CSV table of C-alpha atoms in Angstrom, one decimal:
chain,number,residue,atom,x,y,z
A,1,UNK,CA,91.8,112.5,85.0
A,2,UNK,CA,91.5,109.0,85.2
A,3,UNK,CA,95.0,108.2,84.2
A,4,UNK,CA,96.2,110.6,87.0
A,5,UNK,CA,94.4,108.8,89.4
A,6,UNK,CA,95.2,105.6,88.9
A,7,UNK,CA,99.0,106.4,88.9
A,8,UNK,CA,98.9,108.4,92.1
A,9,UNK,CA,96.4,105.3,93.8
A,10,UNK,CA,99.5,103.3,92.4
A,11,UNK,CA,101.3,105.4,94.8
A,12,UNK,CA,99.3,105.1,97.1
A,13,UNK,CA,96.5,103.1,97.4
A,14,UNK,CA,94.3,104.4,100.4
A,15,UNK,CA,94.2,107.9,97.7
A,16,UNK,CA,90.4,109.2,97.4
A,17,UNK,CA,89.5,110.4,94.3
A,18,UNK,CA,86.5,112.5,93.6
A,19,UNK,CA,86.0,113.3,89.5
A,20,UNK,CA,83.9,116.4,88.6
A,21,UNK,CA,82.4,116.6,85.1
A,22,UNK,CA,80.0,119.1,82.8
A,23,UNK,CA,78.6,115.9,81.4
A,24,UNK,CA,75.5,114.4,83.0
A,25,UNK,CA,76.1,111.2,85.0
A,26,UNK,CA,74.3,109.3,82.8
A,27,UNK,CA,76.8,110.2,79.6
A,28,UNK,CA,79.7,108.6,81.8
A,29,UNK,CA,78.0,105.5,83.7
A,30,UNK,CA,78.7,102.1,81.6
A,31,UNK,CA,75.6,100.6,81.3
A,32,UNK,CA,73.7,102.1,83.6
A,33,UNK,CA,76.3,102.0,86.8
A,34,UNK,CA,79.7,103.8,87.7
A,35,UNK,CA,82.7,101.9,88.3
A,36,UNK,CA,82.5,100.8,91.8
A,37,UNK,CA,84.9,102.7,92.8
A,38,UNK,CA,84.5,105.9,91.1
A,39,UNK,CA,82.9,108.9,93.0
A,40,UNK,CA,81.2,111.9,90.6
A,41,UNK,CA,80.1,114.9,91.3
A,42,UNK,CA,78.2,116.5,87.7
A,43,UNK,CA,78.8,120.3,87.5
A,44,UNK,CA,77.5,122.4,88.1
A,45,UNK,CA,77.3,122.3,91.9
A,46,UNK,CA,77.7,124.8,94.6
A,47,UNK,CA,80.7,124.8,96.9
A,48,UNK,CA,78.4,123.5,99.8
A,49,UNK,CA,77.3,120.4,97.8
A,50,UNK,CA,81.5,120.1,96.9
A,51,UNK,CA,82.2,120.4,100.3
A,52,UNK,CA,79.4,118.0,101.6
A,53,UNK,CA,80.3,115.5,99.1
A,54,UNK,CA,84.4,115.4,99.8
A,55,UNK,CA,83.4,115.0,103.7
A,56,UNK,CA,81.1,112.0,102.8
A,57,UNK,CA,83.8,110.8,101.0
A,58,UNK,CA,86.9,111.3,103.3
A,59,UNK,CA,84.3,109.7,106.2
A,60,UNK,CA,83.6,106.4,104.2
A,61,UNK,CA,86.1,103.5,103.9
A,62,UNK,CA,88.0,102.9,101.3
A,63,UNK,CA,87.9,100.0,99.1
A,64,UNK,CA,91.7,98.7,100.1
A,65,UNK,CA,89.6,99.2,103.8
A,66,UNK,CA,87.1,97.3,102.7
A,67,UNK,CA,89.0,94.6,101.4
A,68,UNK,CA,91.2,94.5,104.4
A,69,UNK,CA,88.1,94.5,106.6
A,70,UNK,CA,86.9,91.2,104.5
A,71,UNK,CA,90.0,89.3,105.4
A,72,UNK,CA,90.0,89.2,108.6
């Protein structure tokens, strides 16, 4: 998962990524946070909640945005 993201970010940077995993958040966060920029979603979840959580999301800016945004 995480290899495969990072090489198609490579490719293109503005990529969202959204992980999905049967482990509880808490197994995966280093300690006690996520990775800034990593975006979870812990199984099981309904297709609503999917759906809900890709829009939220597609509708936030990206970090590349964010950095941009800070240079100006």
């Amino acid at each position: 998962g995480a290899e495969l993201a990072a090489k198609a970010q490579s490719q293109r940077p503005s990529l969202k990524v959204l992980y999905t995993s049967g482990y509880n958040e808490n197994v995966i966060v280093h300690n006690g946070m996520l990775d800034k920029d990593i975006e979870l979603i812990s199984k099981p979840y309904r297709r609503q909640e999917l759906a809900q959580r890709i829009r939220q999301i597609l509708d936030a800016p990206s970090l590349s945005e964010n950095l941009d945004s800070n240079n100006e």
